[in-house]
Short mmCIF file of C-alpha atoms and ligand atoms in Angstrom, two decimals:
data_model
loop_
_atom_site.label_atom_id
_atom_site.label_comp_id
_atom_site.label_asym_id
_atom_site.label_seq_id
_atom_site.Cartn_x
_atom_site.Cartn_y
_atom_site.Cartn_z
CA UNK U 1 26.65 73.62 153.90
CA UNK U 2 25.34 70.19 155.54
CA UNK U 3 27.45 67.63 156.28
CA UNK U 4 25.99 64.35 156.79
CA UNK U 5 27.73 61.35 159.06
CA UNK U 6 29.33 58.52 156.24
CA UNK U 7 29.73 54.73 157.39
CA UNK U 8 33.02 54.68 156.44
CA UNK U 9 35.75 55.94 153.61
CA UNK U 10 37.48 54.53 151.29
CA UNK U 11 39.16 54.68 148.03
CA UNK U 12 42.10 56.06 145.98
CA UNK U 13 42.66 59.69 145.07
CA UNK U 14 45.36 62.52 144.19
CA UNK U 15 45.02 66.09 145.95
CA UNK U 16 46.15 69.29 144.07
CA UNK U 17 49.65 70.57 144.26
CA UNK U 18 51.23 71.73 146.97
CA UNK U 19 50.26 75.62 148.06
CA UNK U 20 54.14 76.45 149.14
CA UNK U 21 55.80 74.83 146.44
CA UNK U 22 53.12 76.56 143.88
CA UNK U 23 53.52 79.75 145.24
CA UNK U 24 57.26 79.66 145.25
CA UNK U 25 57.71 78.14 142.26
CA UNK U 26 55.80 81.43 140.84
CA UNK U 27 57.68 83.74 142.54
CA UNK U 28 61.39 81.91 142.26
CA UNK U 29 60.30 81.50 138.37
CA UNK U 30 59.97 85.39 137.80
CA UNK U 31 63.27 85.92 138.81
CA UNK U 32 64.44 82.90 136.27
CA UNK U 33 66.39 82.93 133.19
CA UNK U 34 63.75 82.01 130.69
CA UNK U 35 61.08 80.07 130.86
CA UNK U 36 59.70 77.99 134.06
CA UNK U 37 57.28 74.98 133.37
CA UNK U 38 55.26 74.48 136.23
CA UNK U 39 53.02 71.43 136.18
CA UNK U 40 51.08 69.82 138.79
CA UNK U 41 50.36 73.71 140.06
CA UNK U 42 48.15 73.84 143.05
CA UNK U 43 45.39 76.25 142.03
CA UNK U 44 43.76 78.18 144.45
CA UNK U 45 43.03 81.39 145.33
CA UNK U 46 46.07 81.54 147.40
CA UNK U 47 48.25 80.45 144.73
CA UNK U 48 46.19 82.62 141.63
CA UNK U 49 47.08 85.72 143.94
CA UNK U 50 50.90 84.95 143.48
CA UNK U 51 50.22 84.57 139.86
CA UNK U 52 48.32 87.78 139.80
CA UNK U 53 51.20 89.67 142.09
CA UNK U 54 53.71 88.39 139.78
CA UNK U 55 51.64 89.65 136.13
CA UNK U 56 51.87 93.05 137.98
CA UNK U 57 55.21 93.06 138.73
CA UNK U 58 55.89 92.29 134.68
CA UNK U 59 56.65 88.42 134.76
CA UNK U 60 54.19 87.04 131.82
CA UNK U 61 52.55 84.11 133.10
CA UNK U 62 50.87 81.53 130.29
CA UNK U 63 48.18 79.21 131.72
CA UNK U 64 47.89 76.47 129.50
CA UNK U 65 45.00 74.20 131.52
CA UNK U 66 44.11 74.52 135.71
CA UNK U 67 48.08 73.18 136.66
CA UNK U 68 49.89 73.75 134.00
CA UNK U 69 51.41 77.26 133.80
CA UNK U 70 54.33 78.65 132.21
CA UNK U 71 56.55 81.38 134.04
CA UNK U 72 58.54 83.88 131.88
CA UNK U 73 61.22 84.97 134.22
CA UNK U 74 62.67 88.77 134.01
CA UNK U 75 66.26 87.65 135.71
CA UNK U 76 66.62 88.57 139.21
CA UNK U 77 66.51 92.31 138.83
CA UNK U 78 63.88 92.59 136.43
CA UNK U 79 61.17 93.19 137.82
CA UNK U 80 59.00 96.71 137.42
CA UNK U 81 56.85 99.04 139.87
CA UNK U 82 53.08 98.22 139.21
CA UNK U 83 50.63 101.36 138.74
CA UNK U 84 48.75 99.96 141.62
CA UNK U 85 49.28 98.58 144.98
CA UNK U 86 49.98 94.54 144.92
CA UNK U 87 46.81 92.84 146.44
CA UNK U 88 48.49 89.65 148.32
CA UNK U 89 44.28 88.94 149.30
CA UNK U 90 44.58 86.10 151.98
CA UNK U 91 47.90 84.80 151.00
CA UNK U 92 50.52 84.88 153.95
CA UNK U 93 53.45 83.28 151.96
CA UNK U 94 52.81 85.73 148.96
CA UNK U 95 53.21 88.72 151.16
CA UNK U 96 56.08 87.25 153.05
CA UNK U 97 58.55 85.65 150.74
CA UNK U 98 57.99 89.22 148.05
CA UNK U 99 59.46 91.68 149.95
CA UNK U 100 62.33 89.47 150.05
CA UNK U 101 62.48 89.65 145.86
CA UNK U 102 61.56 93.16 145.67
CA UNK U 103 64.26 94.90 148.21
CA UNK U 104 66.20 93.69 145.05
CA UNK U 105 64.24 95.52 142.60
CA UNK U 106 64.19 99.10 141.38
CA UNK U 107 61.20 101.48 142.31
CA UNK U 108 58.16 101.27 145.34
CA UNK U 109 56.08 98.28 146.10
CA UNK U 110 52.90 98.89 148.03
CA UNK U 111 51.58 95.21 149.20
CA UNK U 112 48.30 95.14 150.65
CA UNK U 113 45.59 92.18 151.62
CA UNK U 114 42.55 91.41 153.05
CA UNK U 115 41.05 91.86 156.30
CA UNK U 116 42.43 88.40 158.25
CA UNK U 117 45.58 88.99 156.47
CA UNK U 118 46.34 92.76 157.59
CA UNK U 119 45.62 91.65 161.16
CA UNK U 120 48.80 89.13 161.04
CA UNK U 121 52.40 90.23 161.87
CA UNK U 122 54.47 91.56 159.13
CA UNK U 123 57.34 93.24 161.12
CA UNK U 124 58.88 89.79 161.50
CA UNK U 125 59.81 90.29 158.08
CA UNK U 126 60.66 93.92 157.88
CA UNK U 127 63.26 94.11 161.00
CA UNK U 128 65.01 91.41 159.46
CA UNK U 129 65.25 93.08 155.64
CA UNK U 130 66.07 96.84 157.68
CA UNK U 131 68.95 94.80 159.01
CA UNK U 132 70.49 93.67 155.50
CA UNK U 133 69.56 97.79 154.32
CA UNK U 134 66.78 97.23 152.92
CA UNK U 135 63.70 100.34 153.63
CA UNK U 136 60.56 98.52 154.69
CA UNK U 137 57.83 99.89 156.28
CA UNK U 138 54.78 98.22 158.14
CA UNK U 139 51.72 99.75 158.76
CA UNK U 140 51.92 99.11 162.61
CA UNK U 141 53.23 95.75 162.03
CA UNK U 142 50.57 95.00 159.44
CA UNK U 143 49.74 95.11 155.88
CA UNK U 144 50.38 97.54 153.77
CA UNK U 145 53.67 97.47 153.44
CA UNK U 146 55.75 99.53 151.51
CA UNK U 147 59.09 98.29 150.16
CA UNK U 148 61.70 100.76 148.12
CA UNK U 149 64.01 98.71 146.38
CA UNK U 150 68.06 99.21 146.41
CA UNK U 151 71.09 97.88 147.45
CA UNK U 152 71.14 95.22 150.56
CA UNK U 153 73.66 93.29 152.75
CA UNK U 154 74.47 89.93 154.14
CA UNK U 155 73.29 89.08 157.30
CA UNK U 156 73.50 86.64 159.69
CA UNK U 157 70.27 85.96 161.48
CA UNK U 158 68.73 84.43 163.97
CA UNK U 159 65.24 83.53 163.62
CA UNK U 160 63.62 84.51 166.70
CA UNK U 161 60.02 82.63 165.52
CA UNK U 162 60.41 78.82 163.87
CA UNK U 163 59.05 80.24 160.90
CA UNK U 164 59.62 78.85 157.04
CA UNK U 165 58.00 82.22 155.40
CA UNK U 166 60.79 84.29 157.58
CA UNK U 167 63.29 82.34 156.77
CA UNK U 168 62.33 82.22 152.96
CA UNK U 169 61.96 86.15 152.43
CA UNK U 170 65.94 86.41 154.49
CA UNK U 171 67.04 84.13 151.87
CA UNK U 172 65.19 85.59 149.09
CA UNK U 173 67.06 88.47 149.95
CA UNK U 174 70.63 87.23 150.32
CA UNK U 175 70.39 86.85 146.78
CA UNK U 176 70.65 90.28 146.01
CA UNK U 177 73.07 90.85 148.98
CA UNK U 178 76.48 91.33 148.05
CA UNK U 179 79.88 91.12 149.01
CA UNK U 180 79.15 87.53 151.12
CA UNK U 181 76.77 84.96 152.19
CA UNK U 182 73.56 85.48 154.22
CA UNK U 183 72.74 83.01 156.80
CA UNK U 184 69.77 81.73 159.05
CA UNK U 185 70.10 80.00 161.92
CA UNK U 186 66.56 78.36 162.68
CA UNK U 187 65.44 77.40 166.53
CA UNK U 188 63.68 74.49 165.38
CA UNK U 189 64.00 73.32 161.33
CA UNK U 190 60.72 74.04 159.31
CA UNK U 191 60.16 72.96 155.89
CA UNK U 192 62.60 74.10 153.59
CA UNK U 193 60.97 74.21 150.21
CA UNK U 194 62.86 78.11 149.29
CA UNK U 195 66.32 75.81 150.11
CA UNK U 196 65.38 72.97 147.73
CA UNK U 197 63.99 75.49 144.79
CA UNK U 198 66.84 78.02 145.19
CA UNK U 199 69.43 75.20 144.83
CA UNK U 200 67.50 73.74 141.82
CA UNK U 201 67.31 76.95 140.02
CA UNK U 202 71.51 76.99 140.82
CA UNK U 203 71.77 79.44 143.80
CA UNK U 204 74.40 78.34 145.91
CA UNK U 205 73.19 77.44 149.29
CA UNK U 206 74.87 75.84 152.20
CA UNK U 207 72.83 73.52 155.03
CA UNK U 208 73.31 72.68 158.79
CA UNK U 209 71.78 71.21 160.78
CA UNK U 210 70.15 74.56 161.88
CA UNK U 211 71.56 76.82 159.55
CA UNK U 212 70.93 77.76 155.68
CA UNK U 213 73.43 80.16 153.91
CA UNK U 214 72.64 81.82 150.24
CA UNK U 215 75.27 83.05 148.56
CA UNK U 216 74.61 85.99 146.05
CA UNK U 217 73.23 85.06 142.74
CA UNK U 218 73.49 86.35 138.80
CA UNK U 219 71.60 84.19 137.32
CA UNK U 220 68.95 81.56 138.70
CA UNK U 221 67.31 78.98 135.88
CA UNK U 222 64.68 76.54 136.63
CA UNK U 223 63.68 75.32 133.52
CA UNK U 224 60.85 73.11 134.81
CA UNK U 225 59.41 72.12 138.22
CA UNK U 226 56.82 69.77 139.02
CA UNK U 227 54.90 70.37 141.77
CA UNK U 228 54.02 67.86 144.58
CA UNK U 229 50.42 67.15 145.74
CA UNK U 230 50.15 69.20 149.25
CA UNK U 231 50.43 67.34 152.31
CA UNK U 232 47.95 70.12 153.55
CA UNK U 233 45.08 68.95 151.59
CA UNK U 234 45.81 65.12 152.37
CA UNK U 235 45.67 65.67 155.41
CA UNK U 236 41.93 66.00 156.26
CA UNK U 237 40.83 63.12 154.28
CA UNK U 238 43.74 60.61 156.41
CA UNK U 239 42.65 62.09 159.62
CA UNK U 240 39.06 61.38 158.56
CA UNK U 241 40.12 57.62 157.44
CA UNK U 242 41.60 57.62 160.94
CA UNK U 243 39.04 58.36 163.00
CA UNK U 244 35.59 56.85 160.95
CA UNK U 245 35.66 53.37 162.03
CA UNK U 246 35.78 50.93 158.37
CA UNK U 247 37.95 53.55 156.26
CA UNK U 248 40.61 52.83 154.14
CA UNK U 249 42.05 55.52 152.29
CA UNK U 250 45.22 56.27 150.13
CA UNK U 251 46.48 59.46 148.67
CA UNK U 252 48.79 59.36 145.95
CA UNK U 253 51.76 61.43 144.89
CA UNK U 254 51.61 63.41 148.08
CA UNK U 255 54.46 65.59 149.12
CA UNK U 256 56.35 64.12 151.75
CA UNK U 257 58.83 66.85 153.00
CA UNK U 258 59.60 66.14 155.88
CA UNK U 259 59.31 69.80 157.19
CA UNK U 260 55.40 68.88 156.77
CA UNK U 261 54.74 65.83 157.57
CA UNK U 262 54.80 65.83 161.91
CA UNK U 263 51.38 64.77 161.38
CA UNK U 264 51.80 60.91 160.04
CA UNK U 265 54.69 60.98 163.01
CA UNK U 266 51.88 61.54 165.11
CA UNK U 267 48.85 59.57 163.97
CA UNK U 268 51.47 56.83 164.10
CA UNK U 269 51.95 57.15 167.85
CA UNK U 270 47.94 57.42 168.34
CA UNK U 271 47.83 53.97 166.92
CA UNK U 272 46.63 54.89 163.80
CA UNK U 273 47.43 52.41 160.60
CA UNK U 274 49.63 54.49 158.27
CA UNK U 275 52.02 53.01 155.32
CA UNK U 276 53.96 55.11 152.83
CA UNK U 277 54.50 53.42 149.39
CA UNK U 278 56.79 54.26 146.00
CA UNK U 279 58.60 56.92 147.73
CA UNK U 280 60.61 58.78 144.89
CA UNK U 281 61.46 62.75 144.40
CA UNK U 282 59.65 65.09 142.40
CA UNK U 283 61.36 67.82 141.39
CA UNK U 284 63.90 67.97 144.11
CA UNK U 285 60.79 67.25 147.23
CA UNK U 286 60.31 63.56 148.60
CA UNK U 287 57.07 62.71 147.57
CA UNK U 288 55.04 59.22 148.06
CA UNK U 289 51.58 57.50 148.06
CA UNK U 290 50.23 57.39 151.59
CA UNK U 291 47.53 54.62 153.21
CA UNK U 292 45.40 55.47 155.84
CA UNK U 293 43.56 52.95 158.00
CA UNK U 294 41.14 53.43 160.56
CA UNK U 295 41.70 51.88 164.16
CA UNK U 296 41.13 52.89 167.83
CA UNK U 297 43.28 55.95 168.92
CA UNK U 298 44.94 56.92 171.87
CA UNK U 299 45.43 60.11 172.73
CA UNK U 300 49.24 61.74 172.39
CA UNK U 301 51.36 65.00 173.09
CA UNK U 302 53.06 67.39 170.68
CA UNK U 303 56.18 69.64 171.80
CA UNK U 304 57.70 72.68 170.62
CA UNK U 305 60.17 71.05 168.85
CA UNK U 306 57.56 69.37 166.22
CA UNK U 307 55.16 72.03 166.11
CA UNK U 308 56.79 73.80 162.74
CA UNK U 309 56.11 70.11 161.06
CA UNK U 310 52.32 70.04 161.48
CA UNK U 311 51.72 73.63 162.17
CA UNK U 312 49.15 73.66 159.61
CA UNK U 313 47.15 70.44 160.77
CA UNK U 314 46.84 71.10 164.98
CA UNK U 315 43.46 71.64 163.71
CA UNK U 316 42.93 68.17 162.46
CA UNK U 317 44.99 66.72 165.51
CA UNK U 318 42.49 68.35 167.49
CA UNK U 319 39.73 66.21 165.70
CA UNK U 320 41.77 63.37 165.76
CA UNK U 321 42.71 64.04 169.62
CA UNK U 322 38.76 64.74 170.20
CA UNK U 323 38.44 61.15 168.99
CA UNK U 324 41.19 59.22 170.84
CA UNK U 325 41.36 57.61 174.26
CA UNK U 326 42.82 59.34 176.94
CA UNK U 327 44.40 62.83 177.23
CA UNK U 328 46.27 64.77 174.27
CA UNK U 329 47.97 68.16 174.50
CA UNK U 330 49.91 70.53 172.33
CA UNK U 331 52.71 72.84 173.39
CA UNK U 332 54.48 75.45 171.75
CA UNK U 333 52.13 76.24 169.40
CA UNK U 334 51.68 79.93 170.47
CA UNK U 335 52.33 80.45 166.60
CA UNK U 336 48.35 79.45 165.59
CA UNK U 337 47.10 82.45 167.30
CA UNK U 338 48.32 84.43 163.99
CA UNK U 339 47.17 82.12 161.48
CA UNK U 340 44.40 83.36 158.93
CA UNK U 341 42.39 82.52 162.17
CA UNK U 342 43.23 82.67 165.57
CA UNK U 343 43.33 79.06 165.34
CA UNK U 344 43.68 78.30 169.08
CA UNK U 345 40.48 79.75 170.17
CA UNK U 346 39.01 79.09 167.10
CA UNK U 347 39.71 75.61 166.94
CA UNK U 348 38.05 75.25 170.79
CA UNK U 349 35.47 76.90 169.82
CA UNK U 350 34.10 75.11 166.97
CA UNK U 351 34.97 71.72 168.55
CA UNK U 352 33.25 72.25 172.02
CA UNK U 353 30.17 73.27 169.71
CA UNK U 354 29.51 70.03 168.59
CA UNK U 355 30.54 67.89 171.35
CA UNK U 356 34.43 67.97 172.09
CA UNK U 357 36.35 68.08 175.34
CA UNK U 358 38.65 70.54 174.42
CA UNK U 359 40.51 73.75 176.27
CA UNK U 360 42.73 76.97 174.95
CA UNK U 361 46.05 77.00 176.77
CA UNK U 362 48.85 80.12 175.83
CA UNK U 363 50.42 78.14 173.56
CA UNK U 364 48.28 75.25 172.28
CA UNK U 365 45.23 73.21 173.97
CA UNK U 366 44.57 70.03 175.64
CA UNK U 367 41.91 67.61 175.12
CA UNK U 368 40.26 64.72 176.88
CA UNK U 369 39.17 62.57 174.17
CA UNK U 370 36.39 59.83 173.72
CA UNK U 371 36.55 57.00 171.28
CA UNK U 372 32.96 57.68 169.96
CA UNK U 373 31.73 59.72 167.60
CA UNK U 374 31.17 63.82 168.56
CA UNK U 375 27.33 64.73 168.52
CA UNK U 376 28.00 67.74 165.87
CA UNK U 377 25.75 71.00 165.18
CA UNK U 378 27.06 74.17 163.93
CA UNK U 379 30.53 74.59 162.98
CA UNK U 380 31.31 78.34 161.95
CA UNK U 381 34.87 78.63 159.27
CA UNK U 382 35.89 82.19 160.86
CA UNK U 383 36.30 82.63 157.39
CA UNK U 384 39.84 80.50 157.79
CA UNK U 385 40.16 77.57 155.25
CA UNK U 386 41.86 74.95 157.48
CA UNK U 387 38.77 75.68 159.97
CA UNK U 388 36.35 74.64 156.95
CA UNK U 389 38.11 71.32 156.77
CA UNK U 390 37.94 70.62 160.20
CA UNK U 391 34.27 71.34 160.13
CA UNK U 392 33.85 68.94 157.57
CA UNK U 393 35.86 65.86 158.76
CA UNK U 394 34.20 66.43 162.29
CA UNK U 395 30.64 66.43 160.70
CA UNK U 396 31.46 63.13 158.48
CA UNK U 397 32.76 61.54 161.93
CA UNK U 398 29.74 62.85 163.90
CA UNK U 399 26.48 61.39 164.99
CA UNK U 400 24.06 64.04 163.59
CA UNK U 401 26.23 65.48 161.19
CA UNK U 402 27.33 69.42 161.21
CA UNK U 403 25.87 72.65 159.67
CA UNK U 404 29.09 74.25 158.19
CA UNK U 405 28.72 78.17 158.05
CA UNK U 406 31.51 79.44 155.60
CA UNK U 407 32.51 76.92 154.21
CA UNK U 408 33.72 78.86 151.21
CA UNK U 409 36.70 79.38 153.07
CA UNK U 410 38.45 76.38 151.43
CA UNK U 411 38.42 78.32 148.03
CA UNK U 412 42.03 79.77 149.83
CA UNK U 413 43.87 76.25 149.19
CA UNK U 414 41.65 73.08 147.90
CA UNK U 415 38.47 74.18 145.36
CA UNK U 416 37.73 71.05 145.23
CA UNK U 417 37.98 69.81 148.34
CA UNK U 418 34.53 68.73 149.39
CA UNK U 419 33.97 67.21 145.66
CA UNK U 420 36.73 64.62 146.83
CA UNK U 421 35.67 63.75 150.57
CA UNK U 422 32.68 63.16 148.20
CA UNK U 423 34.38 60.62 146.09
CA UNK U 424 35.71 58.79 149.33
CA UNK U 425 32.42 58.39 151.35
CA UNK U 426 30.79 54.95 151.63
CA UNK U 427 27.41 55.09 151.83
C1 LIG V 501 54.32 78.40 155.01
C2 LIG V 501 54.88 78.41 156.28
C3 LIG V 501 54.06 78.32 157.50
C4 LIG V 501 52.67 77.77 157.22
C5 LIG V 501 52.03 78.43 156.03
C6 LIG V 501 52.87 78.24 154.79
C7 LIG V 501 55.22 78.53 153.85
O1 LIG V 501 53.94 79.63 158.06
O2 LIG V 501 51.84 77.93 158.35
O3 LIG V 501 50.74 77.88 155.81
O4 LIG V 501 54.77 78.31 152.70
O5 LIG V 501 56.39 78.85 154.06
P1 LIG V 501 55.03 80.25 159.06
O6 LIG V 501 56.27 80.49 158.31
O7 LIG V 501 54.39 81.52 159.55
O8 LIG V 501 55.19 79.23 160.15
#
């Protein structure tokens, strides 16, 4: 796909729903009481796998237009052994928040997924599900799994990764673990979308400041959820309206949990012009309309501790970074080197293509940025859909614009995603 250089962007629009809320609003909505209403659903093919996992598994699922889907739960122990293995295709949350639903069930669950997904690590999952009882096996670490379902007990655990999907499938499970209360104690907090759902469908869970406890469950009922617009998907067109000089650009209804948004913390110390307006809550998640402006950059350092918060856009920082005066680094990010890429090298790679300073480090990478516009070229996805979106906002940014090679990719969480940097551009 070409991408051509714009002047500037500007304009009003509303991204798709939220990819974590969608897909746990899916799988939390099986294991309802009744009927879930889920509007505002964040189609995608991340999100249609869940829907697909959970139609195997025996929940009907009604889809009335592209975000508006009905749930019919099967209670919390209702759920059946498929004839075939459940296909979790690219969809890391999918294949590690289920397990955590089906040690509950009766019968086998074989989970399998694509390529880039069977290369990520899975026995972060399975040690702690073994620990409540629970018989889980990896295939080396990796996809397939195999889950039999039966009886499992409270734990308390430690997450040794900052990781919301780990957390998630624990909890998940100390729903079906009897006797007394499961808890998580996080390193760092990451966005706690399972916490907020659980608690609306009734659960009973406890917070600290680094801790979540579930207490077993009977019943959970949701009734209806609305689903957020995903930060994710802002993201790329704010970092764009950051970085191409002239651009003015708000997104509206955005979720603003703050588990997910490190990366407005951050454009707001590069000297970039952000404002948040009508900040309300949707369905239980903080959600708002947010401005970006563009203005000159400077360049600014991540830590550990924030990492979990914008784990999904270091990609875009990078651009941003690439495009900002003066020396920016990220640490603690070892974590991107098992995303659906490995999206350290990956990132370098594609950036020092078309122009960037940019250099791998163990756990993140460092980059001496320029406040001019990168040259651009080729940009290749590596098939990963966050890649795609940071080959796109680098080629509208650029000075000769960048061939994007698998750009497909974004099919995983935003269809329509180029359709709406479309809508933005100013000729
Ligand atoms: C997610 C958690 C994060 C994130 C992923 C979605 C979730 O993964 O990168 O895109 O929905 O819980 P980790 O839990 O592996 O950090």
């Amino acid at each position: 796909m070409r991408v051509e250089p714009v002047a500037a962007l500007e304009g009003h629009v509303a991204v798709p729903g939220d990819k974590s809320v969608s897909h746990r609003a899916v799988l939390v909505g099986a294991i309802c009481e009744g009927p879930t209403e889920i509007s505002g659903f964040g189609r995608s093919a991340d999100t249609e796998a869940t829907v697909a996992a959970m139609r195997a598994l025996g929940a009907e699922v009604v889809e009335h237009d592209i975000d508006t889907l009905t749930v019919h739960g099967v209670g919390l122990r209702g759920l059946r052994e498929p004839d075939a293995p459940v296909d979790c295709r690219n969809a890391g949350t999918l294949m590690r928040l289920l397990p955590g639903i089906l040690v509950g069930q009766q019968g086998r669950f074989e989970l399998v997924g694509d390529e880039s997904l069977s290369a990520r690590p899975m026995e972060r999952i399975a040690e702690p599900l073994r620990r409540m009882g629970a018989r889980i096996e990896t295939t080396d670490g990796h996809a397939p799994l195999v889950v039999e379902g039966g009886r499992v007990a409270p734990i308390d655990y430690a997450l040794p990764v900052a990781s919301a999907q780990v957390k998630s499938a624990v909890l998940l499970a100390g729903l079906y673990a009897e006797g007394a209360e499961t808890t998580v104690v996080e390193p760092v907090p990451t966005r706690d979308h399972t916490e907020r759902m659980l608690e609306r469908a009734g659960a009973r869970v406890e917070r600290g400041p680094k801790s979540v406890s579930i207490h077993p469950a009977t019943r959970l009922e949701l009734g209806g959820i609305e689903v957020p617009g995903d930060f994710s998907s802002a993201a790329p067109l704010l970092v764009a309206a950051a970085i191409v000089p002239g651009s003015d650009v708000t997104v509206h209804g955005v979720g603003l949990n703050p588990g997910r948004t490190g990366l407005l913390d951050v454009l707001e110390r590069m000297g970039a012009r952000v404002a948040v307006f009508n900040r309300r809550s949707v369905a239980g998640e903080p959600v708002g309309d947010v401005q970006v402006q563009s203005s000159e950059l400077v360049g600014a350092r991540v830590t550990a501790a924030e990492v979990p918060s914008l784990v999904d856009e270091l990609p875009l920082f990078a651009v941003a970074a690439s495009h900002a005066r003066g020396e920016s680094i990220v640490l603690g990010a070892g974590e991107l080197r098992v995303k659906e890429s490995n999206r350290i090298e990956s990132v370098v790679e594609e950036l020092r293509r078309i122009g960037a300073h940019i250099r791998a480090t163990p756990d993140g990478f460092r980059i001496r940025g320029v406040p001019a516009r990168l040259r651009g070229g080729v940009v290749h996805s590596h098939g990963d859909h966050r890649l795609a979106m940071v080959g796109a906002v680098a080629g509208i940014a650029s000075r000769e614009g960048v061939d994007l090679e698998g750009a497909e990719a974004v099919e995983v969480s935003f269809p329509g995603f180029y359709d709406l940097l479309g809508q933005l551009e100013r000729a």
